[in-house]
Coordinates of C-alpha atoms in Angstrom, one line a residue:
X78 CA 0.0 0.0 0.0
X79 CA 3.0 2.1 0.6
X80 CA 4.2 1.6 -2.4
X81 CA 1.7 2.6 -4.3
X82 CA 1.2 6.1 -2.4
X83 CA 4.6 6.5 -2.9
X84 CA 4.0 6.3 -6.9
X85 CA 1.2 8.0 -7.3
X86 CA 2.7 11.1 -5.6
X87 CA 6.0 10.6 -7.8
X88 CA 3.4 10.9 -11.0
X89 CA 1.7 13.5 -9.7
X90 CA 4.0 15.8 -9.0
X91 CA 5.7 15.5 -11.9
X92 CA 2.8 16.0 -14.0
X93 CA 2.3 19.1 -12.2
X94 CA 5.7 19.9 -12.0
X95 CA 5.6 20.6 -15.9
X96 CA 3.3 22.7 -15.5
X97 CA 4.7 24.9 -13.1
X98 CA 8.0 25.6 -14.8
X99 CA 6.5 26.6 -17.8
X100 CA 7.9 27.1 -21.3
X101 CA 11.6 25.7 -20.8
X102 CA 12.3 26.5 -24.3
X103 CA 12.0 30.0 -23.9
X104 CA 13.5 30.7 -20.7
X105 CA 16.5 32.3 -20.3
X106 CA 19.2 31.6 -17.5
X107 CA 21.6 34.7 -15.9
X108 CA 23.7 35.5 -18.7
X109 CA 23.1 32.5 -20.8
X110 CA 20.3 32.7 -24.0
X111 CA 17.5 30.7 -24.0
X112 CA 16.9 27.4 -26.5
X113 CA 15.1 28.9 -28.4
X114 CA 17.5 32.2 -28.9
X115 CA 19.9 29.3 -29.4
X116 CA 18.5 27.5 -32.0
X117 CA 16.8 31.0 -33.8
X118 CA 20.8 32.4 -34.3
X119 CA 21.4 28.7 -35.4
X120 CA 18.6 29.2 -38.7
X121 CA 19.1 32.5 -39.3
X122 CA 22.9 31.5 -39.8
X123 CA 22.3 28.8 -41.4
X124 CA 19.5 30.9 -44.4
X125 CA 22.7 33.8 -44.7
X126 CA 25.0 31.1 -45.8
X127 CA 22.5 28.6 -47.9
X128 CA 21.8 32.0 -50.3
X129 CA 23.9 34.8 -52.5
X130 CA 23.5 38.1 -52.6
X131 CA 20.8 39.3 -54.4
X132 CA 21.3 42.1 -56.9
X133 CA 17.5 43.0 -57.1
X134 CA 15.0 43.8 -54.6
X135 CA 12.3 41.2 -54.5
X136 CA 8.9 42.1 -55.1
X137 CA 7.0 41.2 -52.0
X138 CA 5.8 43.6 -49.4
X139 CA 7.3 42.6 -45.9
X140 CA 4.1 42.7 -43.6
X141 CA 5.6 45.1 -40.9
X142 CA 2.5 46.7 -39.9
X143 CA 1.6 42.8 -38.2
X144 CA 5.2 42.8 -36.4
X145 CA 4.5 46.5 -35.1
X146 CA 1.0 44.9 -33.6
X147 CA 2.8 42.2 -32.4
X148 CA 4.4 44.5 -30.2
X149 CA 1.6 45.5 -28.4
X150 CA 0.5 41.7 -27.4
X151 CA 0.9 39.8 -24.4
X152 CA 4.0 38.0 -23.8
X153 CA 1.8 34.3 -24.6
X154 CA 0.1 36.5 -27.7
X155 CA 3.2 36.5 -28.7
X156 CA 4.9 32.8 -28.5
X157 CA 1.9 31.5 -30.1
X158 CA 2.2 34.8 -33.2
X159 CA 5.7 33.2 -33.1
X160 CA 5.0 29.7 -33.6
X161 CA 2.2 30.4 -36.0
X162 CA 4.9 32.5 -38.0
X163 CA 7.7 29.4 -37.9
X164 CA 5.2 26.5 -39.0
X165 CA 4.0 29.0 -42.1
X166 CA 8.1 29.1 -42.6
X167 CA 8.5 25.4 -42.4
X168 CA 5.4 24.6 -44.5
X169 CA 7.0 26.9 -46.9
X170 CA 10.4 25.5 -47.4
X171 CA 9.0 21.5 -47.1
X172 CA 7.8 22.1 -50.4
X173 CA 11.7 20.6 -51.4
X174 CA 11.7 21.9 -54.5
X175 CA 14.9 23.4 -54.0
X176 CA 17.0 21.4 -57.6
X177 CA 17.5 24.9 -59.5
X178 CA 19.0 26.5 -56.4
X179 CA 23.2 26.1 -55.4
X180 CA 22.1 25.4 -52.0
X181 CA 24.4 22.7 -50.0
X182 CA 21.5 20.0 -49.2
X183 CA 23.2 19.2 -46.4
X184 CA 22.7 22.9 -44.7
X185 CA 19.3 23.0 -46.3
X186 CA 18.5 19.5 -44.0
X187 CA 20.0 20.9 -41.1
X188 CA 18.0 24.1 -41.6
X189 CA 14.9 22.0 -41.8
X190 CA 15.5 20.1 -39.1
X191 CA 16.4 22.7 -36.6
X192 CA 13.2 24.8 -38.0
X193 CA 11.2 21.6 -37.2
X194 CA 12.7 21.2 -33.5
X195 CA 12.0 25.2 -33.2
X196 CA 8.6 24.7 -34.0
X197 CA 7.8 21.5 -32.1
X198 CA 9.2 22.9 -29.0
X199 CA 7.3 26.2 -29.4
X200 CA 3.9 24.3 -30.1
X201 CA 4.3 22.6 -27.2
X202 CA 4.7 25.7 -25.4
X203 CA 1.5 26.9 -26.9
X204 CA -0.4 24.2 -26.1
X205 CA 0.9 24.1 -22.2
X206 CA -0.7 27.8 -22.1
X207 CA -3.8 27.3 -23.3
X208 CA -4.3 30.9 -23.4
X209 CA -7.2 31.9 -25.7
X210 CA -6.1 34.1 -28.1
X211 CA -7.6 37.5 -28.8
X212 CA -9.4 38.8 -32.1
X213 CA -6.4 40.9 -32.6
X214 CA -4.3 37.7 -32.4
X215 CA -6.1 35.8 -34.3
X216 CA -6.6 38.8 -37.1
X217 CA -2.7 38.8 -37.0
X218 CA -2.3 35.4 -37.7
X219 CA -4.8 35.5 -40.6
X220 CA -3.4 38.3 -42.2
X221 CA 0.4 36.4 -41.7
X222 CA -1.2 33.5 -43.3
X223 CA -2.8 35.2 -46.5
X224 CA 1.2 36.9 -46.6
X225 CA 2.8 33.1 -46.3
X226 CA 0.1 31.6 -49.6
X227 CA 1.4 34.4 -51.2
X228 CA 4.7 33.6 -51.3
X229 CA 3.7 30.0 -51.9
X230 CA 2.1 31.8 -55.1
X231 CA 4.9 33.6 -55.9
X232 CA 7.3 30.4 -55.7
X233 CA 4.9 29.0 -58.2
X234 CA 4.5 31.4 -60.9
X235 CA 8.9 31.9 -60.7
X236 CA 8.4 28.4 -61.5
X237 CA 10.7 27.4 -58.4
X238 CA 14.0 29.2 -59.9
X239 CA 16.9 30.2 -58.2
X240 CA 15.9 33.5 -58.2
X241 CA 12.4 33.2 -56.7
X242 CA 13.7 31.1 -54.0
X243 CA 17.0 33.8 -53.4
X244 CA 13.7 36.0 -53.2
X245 CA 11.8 34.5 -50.7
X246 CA 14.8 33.4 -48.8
X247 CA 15.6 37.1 -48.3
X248 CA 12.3 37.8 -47.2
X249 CA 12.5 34.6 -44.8
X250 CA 15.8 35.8 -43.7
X251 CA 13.6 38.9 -42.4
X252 CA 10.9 37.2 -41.0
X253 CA 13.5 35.1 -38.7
X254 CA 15.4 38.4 -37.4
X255 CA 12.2 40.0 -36.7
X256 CA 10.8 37.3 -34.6
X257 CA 14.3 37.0 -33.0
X258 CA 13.6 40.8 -31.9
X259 CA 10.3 40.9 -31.5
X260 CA 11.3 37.6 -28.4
X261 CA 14.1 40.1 -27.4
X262 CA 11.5 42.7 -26.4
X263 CA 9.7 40.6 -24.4

């Protein structure tokens, strides 16, 4: 009979143990960055060396009025704008239509996979919140979405060329730094 008290408090407190620490991927220690400052420096790193410089601007419209709305969320608002905006990124780029591009395939993989463990980790903090999110939020995410088809669109009609991929790369590139800031001003 001991025995089983005994394991029945070991299981619950460690089921509620995870739920009072929180988000462990997004927590910093003193001086030290959190995992998932870790692993964003790691992809944005990683997209600067896959592409070359581009000699034209590309011709899609950065959606900066969502990031400045961003601002104004809630710290949860945020993560879950976050990890709507890094699954849209990974949906994009596991298209793998990547043959016309010089990319190394063994950067793009690693890219891939540490975007996948970015946004499994960050779901998971999502989920653990279960904070319901605002009309604001949710008008963000649409909007972020409708931006995301159209670059499918856009990958599309360049026929997946170097060049439209160098394009949406770049824009990528500054989706990644903006969500690494917008984290930052948390």
């Amino acid at each position: 009979m001991g025995s089983i008290s005994f394991w029945m408090c070991l299981v619950m407190t460690i089921c509620t143990w995870n739920k009072t620490i929180g988000c462990t991927w997004m927590k910093t220690l003193p001086r030290s960055p959190s995992m998932f400052q870790v692993f964003s420096n790691n992809i944005i790193t990683m997209l600067q060396k896959m592409g070359n410089e581009v000699s034209r601007d590309p011709q899609i419209t950065f959606p900066d009025k969502q990031y400045r709305q961003v601002n104004h969320f809630k710290a949860e608002e945020q993560m879950a704008f976050i990890s709507h905006t890094l699954n849209a990124i990974k949906k994009l780029y596991s298209s793998g239509k990547y043959e016309s591009t010089a990319w190394d395939q063994k950067g793009v993989d690693k890219f891939m996979n540490d975007l996948y463990r970015q946004t499994s980790e960050l779901d998971q903090c999502v989920k653990s919140m279960k904070t319901r999110l605002s009309k604001s939020v949710k008008r963000v995410n649409k909007k972020m979405s409708l931006h995301f088809k159209f670059l499918k669109n856009y990958l599309k009609r360049e026929e997946y060329s170097a060049s439209g991929w160098e394009d949406i790369r770049t824009v990528v590139l500054a989706h990644l730094q903006r969500l690494d800031t917008t984290l930052s001003s948390q």
